[in-house]
PDB file of C-alpha atoms in Angstrom:
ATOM      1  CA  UNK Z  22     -20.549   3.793  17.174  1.00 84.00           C
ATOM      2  CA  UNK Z  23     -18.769   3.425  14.437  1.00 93.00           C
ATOM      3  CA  UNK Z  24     -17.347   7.075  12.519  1.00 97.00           C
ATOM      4  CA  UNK Z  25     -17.136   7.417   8.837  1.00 97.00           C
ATOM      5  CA  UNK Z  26     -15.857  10.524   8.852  1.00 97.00           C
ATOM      6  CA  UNK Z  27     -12.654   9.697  11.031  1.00 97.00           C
ATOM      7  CA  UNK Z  28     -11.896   6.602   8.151  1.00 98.00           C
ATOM      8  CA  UNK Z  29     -12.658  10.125   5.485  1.00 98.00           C
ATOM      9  CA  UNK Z  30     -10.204  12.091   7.589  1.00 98.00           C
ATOM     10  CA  UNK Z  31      -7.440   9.012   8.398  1.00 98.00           C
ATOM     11  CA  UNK Z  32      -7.454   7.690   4.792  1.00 98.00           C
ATOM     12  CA  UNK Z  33      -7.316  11.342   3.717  1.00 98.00           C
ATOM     13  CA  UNK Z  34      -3.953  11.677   5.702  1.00 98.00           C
ATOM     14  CA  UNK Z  35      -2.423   8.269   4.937  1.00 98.00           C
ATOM     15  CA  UNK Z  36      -2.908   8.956   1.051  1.00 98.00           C
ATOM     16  CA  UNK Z  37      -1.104  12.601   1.551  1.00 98.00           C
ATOM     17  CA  UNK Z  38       1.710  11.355   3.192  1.00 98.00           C
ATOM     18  CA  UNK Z  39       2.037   8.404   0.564  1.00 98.00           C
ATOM     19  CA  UNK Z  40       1.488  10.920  -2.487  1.00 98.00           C
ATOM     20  CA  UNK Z  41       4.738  13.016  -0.743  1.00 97.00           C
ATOM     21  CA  UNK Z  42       6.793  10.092  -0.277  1.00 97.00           C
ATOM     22  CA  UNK Z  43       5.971   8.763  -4.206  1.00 96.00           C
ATOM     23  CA  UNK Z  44       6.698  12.472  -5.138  1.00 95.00           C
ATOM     24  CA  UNK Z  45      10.649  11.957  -3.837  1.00 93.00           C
ATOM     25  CA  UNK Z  46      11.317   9.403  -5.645  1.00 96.00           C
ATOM     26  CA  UNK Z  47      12.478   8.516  -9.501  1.00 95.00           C
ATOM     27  CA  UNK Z  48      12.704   5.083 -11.246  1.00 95.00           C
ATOM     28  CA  UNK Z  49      16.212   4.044  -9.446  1.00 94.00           C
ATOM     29  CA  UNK Z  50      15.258   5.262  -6.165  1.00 95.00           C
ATOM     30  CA  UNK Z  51      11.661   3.220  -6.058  1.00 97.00           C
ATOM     31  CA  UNK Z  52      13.009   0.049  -7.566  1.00 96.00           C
ATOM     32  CA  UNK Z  53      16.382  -0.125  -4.917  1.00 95.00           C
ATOM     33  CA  UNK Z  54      15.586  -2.230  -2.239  1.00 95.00           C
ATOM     34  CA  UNK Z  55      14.344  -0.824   1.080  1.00 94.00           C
ATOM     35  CA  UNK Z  56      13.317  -3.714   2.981  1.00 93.00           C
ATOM     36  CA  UNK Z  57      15.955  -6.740   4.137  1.00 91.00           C
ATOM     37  CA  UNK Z  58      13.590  -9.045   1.940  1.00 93.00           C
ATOM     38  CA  UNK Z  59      14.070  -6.872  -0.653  1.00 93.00           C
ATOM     39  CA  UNK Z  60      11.088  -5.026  -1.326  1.00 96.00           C
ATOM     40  CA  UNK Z  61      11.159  -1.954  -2.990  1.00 97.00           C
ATOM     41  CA  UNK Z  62       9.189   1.321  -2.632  1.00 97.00           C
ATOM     42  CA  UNK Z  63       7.578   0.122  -6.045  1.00 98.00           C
ATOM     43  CA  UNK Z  64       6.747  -3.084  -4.316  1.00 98.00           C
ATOM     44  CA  UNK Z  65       5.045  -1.897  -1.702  1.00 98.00           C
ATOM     45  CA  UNK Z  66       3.669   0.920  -3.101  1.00 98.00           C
ATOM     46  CA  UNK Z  67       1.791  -1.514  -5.787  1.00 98.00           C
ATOM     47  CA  UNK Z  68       1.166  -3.404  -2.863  1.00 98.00           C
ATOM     48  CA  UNK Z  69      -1.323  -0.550  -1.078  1.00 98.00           C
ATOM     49  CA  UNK Z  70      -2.713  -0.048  -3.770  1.00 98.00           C
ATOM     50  CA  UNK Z  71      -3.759  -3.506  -4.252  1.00 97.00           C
ATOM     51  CA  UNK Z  72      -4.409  -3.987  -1.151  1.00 97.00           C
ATOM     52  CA  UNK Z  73      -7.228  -0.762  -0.687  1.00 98.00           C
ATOM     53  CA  UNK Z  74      -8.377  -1.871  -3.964  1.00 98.00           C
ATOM     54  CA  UNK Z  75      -8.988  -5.495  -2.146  1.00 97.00           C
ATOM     55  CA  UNK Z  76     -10.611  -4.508   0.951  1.00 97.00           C
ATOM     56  CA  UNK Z  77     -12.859  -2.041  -0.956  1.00 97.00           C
ATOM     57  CA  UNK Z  78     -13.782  -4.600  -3.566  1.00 97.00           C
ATOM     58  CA  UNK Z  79     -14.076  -7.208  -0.231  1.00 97.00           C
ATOM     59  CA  UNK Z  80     -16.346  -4.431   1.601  1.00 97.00           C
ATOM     60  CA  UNK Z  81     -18.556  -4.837  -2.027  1.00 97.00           C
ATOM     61  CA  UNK Z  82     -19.101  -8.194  -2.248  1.00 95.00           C
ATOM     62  CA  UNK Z  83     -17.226  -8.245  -5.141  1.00 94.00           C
ATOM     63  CA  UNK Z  84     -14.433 -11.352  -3.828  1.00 91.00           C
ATOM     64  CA  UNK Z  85     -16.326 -13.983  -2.340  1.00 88.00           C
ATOM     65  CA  UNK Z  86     -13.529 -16.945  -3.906  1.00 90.00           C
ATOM     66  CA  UNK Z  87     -10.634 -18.165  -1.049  1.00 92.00           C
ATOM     67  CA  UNK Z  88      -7.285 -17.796  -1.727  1.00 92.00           C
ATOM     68  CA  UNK Z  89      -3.457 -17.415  -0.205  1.00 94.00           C
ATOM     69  CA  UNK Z  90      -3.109 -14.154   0.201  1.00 94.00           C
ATOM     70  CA  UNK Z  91       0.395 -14.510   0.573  1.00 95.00           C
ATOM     71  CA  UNK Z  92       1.121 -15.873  -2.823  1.00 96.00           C
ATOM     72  CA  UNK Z  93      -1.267 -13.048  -4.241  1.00 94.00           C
ATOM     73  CA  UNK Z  94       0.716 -10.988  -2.991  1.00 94.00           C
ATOM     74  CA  UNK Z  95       3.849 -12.349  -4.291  1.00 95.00           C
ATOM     75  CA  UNK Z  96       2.617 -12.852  -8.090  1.00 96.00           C
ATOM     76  CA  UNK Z  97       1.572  -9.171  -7.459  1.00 96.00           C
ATOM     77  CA  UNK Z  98       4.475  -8.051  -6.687  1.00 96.00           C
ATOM     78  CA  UNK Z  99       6.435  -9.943  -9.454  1.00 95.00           C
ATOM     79  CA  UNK Z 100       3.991  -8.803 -11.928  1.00 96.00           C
ATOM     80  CA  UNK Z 101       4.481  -5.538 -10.824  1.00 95.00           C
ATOM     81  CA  UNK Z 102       8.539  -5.763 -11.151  1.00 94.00           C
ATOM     82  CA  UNK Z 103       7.783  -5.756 -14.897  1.00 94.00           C
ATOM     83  CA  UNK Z 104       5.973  -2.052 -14.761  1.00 96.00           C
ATOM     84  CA  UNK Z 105       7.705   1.076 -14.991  1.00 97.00           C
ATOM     85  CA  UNK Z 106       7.503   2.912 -11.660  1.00 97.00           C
ATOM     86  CA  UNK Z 107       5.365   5.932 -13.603  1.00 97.00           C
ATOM     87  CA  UNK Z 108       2.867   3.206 -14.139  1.00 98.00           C
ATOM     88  CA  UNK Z 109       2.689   1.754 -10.583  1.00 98.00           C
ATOM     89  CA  UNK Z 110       2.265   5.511  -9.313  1.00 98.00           C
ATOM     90  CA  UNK Z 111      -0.719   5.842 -12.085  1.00 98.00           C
ATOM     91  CA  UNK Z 112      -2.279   2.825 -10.448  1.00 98.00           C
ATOM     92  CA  UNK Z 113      -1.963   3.780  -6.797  1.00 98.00           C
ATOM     93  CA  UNK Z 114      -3.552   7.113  -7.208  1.00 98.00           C
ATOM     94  CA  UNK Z 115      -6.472   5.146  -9.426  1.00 98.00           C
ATOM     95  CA  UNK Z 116      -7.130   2.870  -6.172  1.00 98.00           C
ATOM     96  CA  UNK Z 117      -6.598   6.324  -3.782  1.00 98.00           C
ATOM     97  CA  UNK Z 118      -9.043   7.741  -5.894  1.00 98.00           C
ATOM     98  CA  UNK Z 119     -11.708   4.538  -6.111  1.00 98.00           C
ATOM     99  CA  UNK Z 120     -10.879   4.015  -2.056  1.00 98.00           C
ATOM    100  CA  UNK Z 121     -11.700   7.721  -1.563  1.00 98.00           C
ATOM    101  CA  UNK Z 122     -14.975   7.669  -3.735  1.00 98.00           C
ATOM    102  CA  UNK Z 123     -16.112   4.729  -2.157  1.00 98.00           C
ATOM    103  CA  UNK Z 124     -15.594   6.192   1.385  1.00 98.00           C
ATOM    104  CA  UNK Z 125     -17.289   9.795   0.284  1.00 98.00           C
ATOM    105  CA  UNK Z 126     -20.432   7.127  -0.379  1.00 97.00           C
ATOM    106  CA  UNK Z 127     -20.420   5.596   2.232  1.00 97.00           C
ATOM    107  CA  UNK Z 128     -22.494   6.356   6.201  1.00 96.00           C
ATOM    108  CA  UNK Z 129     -22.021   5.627   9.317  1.00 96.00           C
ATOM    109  CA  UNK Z 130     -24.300   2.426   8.822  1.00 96.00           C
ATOM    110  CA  UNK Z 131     -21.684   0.870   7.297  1.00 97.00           C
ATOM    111  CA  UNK Z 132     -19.666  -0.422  10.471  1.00 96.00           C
ATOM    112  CA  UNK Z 133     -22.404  -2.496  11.494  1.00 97.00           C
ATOM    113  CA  UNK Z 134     -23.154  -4.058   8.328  1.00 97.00           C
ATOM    114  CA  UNK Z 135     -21.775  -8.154   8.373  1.00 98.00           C
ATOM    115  CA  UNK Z 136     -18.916  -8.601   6.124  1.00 97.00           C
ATOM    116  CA  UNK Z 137     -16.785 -11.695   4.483  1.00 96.00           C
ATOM    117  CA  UNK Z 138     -13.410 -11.123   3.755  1.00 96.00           C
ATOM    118  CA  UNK Z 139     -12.236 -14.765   2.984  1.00 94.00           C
ATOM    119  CA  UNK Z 140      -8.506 -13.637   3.327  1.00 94.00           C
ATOM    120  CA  UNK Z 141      -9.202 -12.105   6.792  1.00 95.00           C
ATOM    121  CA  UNK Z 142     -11.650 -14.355   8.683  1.00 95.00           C
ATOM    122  CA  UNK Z 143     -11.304 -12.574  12.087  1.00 96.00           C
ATOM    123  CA  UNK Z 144     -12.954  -9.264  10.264  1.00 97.00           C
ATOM    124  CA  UNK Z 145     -16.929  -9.861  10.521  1.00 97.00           C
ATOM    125  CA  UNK Z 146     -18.257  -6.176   9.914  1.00 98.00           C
ATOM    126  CA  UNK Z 147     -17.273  -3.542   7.134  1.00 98.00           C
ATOM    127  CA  UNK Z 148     -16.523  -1.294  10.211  1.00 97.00           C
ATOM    128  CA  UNK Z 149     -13.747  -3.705  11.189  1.00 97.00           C
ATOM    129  CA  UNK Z 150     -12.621  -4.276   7.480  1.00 98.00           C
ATOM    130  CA  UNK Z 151     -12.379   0.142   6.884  1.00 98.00           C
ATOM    131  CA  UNK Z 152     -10.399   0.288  10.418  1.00 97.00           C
ATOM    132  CA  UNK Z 153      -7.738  -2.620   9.188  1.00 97.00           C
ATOM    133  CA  UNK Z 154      -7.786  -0.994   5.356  1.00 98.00           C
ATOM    134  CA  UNK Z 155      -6.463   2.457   7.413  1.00 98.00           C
ATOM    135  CA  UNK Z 156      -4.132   0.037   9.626  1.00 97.00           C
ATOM    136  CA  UNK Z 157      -2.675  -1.721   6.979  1.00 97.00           C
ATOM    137  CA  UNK Z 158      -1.987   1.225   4.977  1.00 98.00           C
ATOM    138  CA  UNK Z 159      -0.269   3.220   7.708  1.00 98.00           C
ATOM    139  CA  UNK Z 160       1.755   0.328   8.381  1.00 97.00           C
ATOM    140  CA  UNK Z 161       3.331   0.538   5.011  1.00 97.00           C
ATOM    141  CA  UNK Z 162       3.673   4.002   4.874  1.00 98.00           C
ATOM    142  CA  UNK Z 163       5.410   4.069   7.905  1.00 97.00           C
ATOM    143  CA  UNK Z 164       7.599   1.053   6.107  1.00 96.00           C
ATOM    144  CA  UNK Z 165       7.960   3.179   2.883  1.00 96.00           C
ATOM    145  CA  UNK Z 166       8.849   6.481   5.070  1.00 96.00           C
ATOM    146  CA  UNK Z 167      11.616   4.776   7.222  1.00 95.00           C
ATOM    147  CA  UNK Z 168      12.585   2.655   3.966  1.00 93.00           C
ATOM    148  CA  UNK Z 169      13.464   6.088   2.156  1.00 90.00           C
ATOM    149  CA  UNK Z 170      14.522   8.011   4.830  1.00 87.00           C
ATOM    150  CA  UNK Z 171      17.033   4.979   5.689  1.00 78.00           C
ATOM    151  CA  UNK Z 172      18.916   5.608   2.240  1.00 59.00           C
ATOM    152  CA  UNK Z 173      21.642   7.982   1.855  1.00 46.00           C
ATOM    153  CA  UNK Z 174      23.109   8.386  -1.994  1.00 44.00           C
ATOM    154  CA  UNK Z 175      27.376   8.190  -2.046  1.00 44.00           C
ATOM    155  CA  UNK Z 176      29.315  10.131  -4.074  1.00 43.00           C
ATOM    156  CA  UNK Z 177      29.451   7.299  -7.119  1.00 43.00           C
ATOM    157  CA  UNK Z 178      25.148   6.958  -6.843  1.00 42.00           C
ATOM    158  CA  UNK Z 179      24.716   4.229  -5.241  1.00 41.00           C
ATOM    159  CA  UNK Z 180      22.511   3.520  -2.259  1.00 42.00           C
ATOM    160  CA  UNK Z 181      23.653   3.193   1.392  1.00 43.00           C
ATOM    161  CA  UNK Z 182      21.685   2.493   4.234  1.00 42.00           C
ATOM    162  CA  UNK Z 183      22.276   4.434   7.247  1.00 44.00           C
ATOM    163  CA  UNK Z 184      24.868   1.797   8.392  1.00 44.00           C
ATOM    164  CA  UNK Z 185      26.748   2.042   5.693  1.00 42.00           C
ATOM    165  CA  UNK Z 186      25.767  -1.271   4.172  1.00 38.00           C
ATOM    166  CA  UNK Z 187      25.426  -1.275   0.405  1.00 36.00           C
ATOM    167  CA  UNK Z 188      21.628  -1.906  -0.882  1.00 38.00           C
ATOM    168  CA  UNK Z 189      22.395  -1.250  -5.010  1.00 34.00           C
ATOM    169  CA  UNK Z 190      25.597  -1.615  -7.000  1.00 33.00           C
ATOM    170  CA  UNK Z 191      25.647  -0.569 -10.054  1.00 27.00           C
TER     171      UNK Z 191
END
């Protein structure tokens, strides 16, 4: 049977842990590459957020068009380049918050009930679609927290990853 109140309690956690991580960071620290491809922690913050704001709005009935989700994504994440980091923080507690109200609405029922998510054909309940939501956003968290955590600072400000390689020059 499917448990509402463990998605509550998991997407409770996984927006904690992402609120301390956003809470180290200033504008040069989220917009320095942390991933090889050279995401940022802006990048993939923005991209969370989109993302819960997606499955919720998926969950709704509100997306029914098809679409490559990869070049969403991307345009996404360009657009989002543009945006001071202040503003992608605003939007990624708006989408916590709208995840989290939706989930306080929501019952057990809900796993059951047949969803479409046209980006994600494989996911045929809203059960399935809450349980990949919590998934997906752990998986970037745990991205964002090793992503951070891999950065030291020299002595002239510029970020080093743990190997010594050089990820910003200024």
């Amino acid at each position: 049977m499917f448990d509402m109140q463990r998605v509550r309690a998991s997407w409770q956690r996984e927006s904690a842990a992402i609120d301390a991580l956003v809470e180290q960071l200033d504008d040069r620290a989220a917009t320095a590459p942390i991933r090889d491809d050279g995401w940022t922690a802006q990048d993939i913050l923005g991209h969370i957020a989109n993302a819960a704001r997606g499955f919720v709005h998926g969950i709704q009935g509100a997306i029914t068009e098809s679409f490559d989700i990869d070049e969403l994504n991307e345009q996404r994440r360009q657009r989002g380049r543009e945006k001071p980091w202040s503003d992608t923080v605003r939007y990624w507690r708006r989408a916590r918050d709208e995840v989290a109200t939706f989930l306080a609405g929501a019952s057990d029922s809900i796993g059951e009930e047949p969803v479409t998510l046209t980006w994600l054909p494989q996911i045929t309940t809203k059960g399935d679609a809450l349980r990949a939501l919590i998934v997906h956003t752990r998986s970037h968290r745990q991205e964002l927290e090793q992503g951070i955590s891999g950065r030291q600072t020299t002595d002239d400000g510029r970020w080093t990853m743990d190997d010594g390689r050089r990820t910003m020059d200024d």
